[in-house]
Short mmCIF file of C-alpha atoms in Angstrom, two decimals:
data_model
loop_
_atom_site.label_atom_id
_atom_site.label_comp_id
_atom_site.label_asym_id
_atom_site.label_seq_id
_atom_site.Cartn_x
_atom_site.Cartn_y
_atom_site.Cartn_z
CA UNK A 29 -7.46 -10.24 37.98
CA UNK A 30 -7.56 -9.73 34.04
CA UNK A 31 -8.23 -6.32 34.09
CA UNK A 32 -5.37 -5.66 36.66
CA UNK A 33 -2.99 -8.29 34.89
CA UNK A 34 -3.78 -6.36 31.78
CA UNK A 35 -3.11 -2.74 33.28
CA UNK A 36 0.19 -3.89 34.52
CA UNK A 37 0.96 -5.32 30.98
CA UNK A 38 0.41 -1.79 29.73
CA UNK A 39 2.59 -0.20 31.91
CA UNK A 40 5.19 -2.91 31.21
CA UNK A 41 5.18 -2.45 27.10
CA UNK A 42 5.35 1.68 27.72
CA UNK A 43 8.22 1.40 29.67
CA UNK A 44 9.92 -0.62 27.19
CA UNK A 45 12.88 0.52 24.41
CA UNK A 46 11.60 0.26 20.50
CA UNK A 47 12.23 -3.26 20.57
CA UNK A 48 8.67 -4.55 21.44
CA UNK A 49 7.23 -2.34 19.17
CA UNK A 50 9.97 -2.94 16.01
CA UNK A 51 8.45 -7.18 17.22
CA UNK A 52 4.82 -6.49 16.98
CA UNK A 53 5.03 -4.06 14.17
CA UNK A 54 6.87 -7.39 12.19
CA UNK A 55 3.73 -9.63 13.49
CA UNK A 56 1.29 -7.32 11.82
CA UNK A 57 3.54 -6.81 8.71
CA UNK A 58 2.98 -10.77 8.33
CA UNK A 59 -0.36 -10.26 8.68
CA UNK A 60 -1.07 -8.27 5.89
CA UNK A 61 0.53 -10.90 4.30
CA UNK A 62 -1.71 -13.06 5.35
CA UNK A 63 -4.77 -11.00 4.20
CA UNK A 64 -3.03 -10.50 0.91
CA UNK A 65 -2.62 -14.81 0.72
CA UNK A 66 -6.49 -14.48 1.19
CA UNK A 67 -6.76 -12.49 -2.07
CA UNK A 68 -4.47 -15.25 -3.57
CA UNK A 69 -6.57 -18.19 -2.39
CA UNK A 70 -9.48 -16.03 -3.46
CA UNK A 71 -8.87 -16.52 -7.28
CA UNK A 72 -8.63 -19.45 -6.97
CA UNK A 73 -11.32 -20.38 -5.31
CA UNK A 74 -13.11 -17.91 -8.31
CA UNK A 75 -11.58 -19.93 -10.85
CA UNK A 76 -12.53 -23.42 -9.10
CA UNK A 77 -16.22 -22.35 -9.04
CA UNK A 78 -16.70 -20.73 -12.46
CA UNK A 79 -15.16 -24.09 -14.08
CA UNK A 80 -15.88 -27.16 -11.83
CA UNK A 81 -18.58 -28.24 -14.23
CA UNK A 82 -16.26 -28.14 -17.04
CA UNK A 83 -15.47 -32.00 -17.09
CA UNK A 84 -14.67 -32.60 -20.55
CA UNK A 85 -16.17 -35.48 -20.28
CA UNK A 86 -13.43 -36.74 -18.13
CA UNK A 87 -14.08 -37.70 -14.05
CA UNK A 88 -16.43 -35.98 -12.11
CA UNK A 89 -15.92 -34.50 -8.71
CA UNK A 90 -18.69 -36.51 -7.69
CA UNK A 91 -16.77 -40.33 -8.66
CA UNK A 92 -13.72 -38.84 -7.75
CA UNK A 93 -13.40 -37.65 -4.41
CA UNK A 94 -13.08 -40.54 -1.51
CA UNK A 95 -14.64 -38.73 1.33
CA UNK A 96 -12.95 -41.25 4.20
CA UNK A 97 -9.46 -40.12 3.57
CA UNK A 98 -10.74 -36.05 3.11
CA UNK A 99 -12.35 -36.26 6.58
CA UNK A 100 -9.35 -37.80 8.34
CA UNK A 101 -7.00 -35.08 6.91
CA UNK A 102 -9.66 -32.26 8.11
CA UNK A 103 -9.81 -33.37 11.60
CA UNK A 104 -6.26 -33.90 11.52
CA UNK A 105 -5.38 -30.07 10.20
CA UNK A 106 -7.98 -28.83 12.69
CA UNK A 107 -6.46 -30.63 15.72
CA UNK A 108 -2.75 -29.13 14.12
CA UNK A 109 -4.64 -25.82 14.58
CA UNK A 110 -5.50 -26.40 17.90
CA UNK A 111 -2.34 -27.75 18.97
CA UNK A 112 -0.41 -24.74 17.30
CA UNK A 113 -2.58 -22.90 19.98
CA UNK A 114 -1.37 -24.93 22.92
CA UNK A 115 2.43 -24.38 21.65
CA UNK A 116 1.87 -20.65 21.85
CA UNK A 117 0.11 -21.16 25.67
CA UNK A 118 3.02 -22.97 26.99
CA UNK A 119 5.52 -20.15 25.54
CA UNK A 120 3.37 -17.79 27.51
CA UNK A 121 4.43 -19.84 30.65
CA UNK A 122 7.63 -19.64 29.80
CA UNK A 123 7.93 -23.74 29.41
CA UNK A 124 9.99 -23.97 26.25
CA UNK A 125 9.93 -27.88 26.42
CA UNK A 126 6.05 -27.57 26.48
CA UNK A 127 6.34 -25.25 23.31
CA UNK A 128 9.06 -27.37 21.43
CA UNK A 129 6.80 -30.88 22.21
CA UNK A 130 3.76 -28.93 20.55
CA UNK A 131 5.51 -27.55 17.89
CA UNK A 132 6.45 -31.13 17.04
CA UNK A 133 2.90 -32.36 17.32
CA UNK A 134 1.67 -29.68 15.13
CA UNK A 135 4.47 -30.45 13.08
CA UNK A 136 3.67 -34.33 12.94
CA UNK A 137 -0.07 -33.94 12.05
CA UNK A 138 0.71 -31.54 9.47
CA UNK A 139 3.33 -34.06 7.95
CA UNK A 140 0.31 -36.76 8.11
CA UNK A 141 -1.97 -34.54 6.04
CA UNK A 142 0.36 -33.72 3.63
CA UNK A 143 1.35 -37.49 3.45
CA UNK A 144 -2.66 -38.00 2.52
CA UNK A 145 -2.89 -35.45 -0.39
CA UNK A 146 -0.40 -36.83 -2.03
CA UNK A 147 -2.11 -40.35 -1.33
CA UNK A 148 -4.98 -38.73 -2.74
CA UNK A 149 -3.36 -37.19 -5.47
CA UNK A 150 -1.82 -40.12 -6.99
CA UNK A 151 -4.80 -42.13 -6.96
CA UNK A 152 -6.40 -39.75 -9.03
CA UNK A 153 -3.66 -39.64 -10.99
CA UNK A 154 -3.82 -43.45 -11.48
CA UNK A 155 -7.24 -43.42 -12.04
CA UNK A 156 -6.51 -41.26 -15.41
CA UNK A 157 -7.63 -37.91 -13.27
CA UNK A 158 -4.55 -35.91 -14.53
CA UNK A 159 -4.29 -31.48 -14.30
CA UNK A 160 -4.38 -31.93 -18.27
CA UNK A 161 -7.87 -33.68 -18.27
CA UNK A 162 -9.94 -30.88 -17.87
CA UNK A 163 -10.86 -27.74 -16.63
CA UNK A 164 -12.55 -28.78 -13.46
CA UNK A 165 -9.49 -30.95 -12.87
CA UNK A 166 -6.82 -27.90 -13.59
CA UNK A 167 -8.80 -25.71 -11.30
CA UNK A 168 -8.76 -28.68 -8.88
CA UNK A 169 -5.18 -29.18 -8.90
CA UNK A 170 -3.97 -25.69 -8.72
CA UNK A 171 -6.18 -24.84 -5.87
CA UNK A 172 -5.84 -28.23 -3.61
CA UNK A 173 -1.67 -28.13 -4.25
CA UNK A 174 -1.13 -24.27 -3.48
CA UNK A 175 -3.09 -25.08 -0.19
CA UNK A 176 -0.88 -28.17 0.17
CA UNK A 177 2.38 -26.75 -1.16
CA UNK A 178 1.20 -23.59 1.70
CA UNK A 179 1.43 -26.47 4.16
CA UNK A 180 4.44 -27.72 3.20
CA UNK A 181 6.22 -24.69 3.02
CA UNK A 182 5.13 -24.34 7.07
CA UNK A 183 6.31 -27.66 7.90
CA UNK A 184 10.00 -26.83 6.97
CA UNK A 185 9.74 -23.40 8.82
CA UNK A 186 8.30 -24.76 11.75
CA UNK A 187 11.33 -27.41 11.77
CA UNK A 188 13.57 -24.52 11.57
CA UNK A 189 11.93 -22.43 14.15
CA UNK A 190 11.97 -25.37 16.64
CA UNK A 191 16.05 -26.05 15.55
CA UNK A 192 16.27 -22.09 16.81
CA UNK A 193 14.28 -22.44 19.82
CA UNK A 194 16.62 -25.83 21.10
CA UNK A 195 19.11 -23.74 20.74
CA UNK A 196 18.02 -20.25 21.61
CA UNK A 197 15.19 -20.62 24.00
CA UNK A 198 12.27 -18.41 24.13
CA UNK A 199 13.58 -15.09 22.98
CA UNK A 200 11.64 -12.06 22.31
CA UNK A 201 12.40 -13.17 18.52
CA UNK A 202 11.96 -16.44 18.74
CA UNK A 203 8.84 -15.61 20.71
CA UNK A 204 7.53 -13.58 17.65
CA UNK A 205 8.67 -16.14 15.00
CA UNK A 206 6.22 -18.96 17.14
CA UNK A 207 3.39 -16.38 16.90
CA UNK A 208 3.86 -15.75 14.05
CA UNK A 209 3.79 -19.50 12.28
CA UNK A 210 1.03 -20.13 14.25
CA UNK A 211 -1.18 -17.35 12.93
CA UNK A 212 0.04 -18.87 9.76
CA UNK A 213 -1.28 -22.09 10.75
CA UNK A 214 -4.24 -21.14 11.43
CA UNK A 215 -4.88 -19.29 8.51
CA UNK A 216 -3.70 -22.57 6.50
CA UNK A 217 -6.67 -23.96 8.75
CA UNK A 218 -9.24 -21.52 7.68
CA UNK A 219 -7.93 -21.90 4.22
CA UNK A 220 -9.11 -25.57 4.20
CA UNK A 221 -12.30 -24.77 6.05
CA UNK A 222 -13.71 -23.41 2.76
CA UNK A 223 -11.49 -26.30 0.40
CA UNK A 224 -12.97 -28.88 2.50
CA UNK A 225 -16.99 -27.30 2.02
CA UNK A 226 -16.84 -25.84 -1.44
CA UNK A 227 -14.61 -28.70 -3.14
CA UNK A 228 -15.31 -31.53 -1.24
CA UNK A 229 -18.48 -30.69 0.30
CA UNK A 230 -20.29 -29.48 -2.78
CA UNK A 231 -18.29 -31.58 -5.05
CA UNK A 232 -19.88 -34.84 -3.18
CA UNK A 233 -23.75 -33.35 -2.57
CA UNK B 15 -2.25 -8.62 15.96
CA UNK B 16 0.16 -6.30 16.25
CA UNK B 17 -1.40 -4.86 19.78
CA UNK B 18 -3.10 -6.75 22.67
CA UNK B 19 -4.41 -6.03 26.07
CA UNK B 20 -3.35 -8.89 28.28
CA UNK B 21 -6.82 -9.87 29.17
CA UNK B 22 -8.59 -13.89 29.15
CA UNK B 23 -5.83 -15.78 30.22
CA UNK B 24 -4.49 -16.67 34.00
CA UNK B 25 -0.93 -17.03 35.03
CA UNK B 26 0.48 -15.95 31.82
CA UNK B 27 -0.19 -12.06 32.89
CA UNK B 28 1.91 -11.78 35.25
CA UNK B 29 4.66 -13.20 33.59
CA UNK B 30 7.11 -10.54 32.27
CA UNK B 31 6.14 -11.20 28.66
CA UNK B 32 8.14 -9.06 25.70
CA UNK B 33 8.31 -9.30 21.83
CA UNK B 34 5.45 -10.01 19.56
CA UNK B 35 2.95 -8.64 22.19
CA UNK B 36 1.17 -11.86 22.41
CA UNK B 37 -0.04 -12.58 25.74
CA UNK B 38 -3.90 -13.82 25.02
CA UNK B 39 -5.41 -17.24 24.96
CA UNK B 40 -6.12 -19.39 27.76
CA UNK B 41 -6.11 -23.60 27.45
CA UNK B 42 -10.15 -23.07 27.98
CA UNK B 43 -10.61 -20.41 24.90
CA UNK B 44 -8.57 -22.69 23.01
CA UNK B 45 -10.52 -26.20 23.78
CA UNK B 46 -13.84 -24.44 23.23
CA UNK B 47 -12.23 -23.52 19.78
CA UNK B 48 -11.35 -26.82 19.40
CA UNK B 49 -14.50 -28.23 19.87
CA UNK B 50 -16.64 -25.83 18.40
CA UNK B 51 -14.71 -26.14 15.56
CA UNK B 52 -15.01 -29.86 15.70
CA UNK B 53 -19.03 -29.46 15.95
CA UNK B 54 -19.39 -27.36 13.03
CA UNK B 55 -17.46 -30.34 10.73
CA UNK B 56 -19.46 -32.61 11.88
CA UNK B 57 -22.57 -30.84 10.89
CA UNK B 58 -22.05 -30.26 7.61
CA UNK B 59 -20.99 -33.78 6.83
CA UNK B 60 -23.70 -35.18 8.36
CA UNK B 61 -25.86 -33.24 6.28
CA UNK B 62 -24.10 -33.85 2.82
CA UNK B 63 -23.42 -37.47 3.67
CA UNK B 64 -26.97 -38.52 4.61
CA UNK B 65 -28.44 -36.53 1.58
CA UNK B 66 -30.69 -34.62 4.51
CA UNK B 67 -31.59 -31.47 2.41
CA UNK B 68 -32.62 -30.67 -0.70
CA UNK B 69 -29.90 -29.28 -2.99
CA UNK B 70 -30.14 -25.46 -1.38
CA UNK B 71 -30.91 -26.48 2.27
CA UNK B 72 -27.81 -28.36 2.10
CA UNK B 73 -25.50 -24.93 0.24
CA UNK B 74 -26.99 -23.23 2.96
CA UNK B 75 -26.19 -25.33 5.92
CA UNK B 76 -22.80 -25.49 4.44
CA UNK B 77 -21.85 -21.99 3.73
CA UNK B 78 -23.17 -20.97 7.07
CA UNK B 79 -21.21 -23.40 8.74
CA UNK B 80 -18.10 -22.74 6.90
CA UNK B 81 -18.33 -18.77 7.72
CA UNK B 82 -19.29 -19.62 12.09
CA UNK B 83 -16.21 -22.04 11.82
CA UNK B 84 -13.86 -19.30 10.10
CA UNK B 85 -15.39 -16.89 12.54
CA UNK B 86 -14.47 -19.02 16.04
CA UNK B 87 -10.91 -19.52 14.65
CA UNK B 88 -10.59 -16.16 14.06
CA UNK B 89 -12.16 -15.48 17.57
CA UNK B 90 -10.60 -18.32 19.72
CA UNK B 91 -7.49 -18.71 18.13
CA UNK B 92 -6.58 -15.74 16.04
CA UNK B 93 -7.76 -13.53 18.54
CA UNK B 94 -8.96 -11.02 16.55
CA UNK B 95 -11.25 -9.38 19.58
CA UNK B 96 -8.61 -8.68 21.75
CA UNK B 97 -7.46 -6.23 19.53
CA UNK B 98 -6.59 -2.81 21.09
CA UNK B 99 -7.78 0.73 19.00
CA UNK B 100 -6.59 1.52 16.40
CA UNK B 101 -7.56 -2.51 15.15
CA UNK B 102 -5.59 -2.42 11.64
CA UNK B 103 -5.85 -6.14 12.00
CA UNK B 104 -9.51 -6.12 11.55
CA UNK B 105 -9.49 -3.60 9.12
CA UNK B 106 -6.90 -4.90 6.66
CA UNK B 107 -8.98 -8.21 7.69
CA UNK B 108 -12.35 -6.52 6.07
CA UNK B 109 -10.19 -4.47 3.12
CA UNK B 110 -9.22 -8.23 2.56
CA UNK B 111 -12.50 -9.68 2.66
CA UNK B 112 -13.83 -7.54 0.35
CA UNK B 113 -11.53 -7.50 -2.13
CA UNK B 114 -12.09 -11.60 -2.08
CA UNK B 115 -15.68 -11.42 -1.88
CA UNK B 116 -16.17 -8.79 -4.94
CA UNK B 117 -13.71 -11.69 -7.19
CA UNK B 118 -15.55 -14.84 -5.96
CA UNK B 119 -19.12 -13.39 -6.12
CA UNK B 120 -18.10 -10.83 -9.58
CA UNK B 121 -16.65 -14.24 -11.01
CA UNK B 122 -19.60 -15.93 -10.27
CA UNK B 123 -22.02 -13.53 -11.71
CA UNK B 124 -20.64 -12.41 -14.64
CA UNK B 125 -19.54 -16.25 -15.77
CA UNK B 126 -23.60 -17.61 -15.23
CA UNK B 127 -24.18 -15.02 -18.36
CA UNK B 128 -21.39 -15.81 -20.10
CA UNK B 129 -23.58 -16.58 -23.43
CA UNK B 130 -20.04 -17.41 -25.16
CA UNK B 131 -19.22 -20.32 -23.45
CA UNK B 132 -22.64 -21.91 -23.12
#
């Protein structure tokens, strides 16, 4: 039934007028995007491992870090992943009140993670662990907030994109602005994958 | 991403789906994401939290962990393998991962004989 489904999808996209193609070739273009988001992350990931032992006598990453509050905001990023997925699923089926109601879950748990950085970050701020301290804590800073400020930024699109979808439906633009934040998404998810195991992970071993 | 056969998902191929060319995924690929994803947190944490391995058991358990979990969302969310030819997704994906490897691992290297800071 796939491989017939699949055929008849073919046939379907030849017949169509540039518009499809002008749609996927934009999906793609944001993909290289992406990859080119990976290069940014990876420098600063670089930078994170060549100084994280550079304490300056200041906090470690070992006393720091309070692992309870890190794990909650993993699981809750990956289940935003997941539910990102499901959003896309339902526009597949056409349900656009399926899609909006995920969109606003994904948009929810991503608000709740971003609500315990910020926890996070001000108690290490409190607690005299400042980006001036030291090197390990610059590194720290810059890396952790461009993730978060990465998530951020997707919250407020996502809003926007579910504002356009109440009012447009599912659209083939709208369709390709959904699939499109949620390949970001998950990319923010992957992105965090490696924080969570070479910051916090390592940080705490 | 920017081509995809229809294939691995049900009802959603026959619908007359345009723009964006997405038409993969099915609720099972994605749970099995889910939880696979789930399983390979779990692990790791475990591990580090119960102070199970010595210091490179424990970076090894980790960074393998880290890469299978990158790989399924790549996999069961991403999907990456339902790529038609020509796959420029998976091979800006690789230019991408190289470039990032060669800084990470260069950095890495050339800073542990950095006899100026030491």
């Amino acid at each position: 039934m796939a491989q017939a489904s699949a055929g008849a999808h073919q046939g379907h996209e030849h017949g169509h007028d540039g518009h499809h193609d002008i749609e996927s070739m934009r999906t793609f273009g944001f993909w290289i995007f992406l990859i080119t988001d990976c290069i940014l992350f990876g420098t600063l990931f670089a930078v994170y491992i060549v100084l994280h032992g550079n304490t300056n006598g200041g906090p470690t990453a070992d006393e720091l870090f309070a692992m309870p509050g890190i794990i909650a905001s993993t699981f809750i990023l990956l289940t935003s992943s997941y539910t990102s997925g499901l959003a896309v699923l339902s526009m597949n089926k056409g349900n656009v009140k399926g899609l909006i109601g995920w969109l606003i879950v994904t948009a929810l748990l991503g608000a709740s993670f971003i609500a315990l950085e910020v926890t996070e970050f001000v108690h290490m701020v409190h607690e005299g662990a400042t980006i001036g301290t030291s090197a390990f804590l610059s590194s720290f800073y810059t890396l952790v907030g461009t993730h978060g400020l990465h998530v951020s930024l997707g919250l407020v699109w996502m809003i926007a994109i579910i504002l356009q979808l109440s009012r447009r439906g599912i659209t083939s633009v709208t369709k390709r602005k959904v699939n499109v934040i949620s390949l970001y998404w998950h990319f923010l998810d992957v992105v965090w994958i490696f924080v969570f195991t070479i910051v916090y992970l390592m940080g705490v071993m | 991403m920017a081509q995809h056969s229809a294939k691995g998902h049900g009802a959603a191929g026959d619908h007359d789906v345009h723009g964006g060319g997405h038409t993969h995924g099915s609720f099972k690929s994605y749970t099995i994401g889910f939880l696979l994803s789930i399983v390979l947190t779990i692990i790791p944490l475990v591990v580090v939290l119960n102070g199970m391995l010595e210091r490179t058991g424990t970076i090894i358990v980790l960074l393998v962990t880290a890469v299978l979990q990158f790989i399924v969302q790549l996999l069961f969310f991403m999907h990456l393998n339902e790529e038609e030819k020509p796959r420029y997704n998976l091979m800006t994906l690789i230019l991408g991962l190289v470039i990032v490897l060669t800084i990470v691992l260069a950095s890495m290297w050339i800073m542990a004989y950095n006899g100026v800071a030491h």
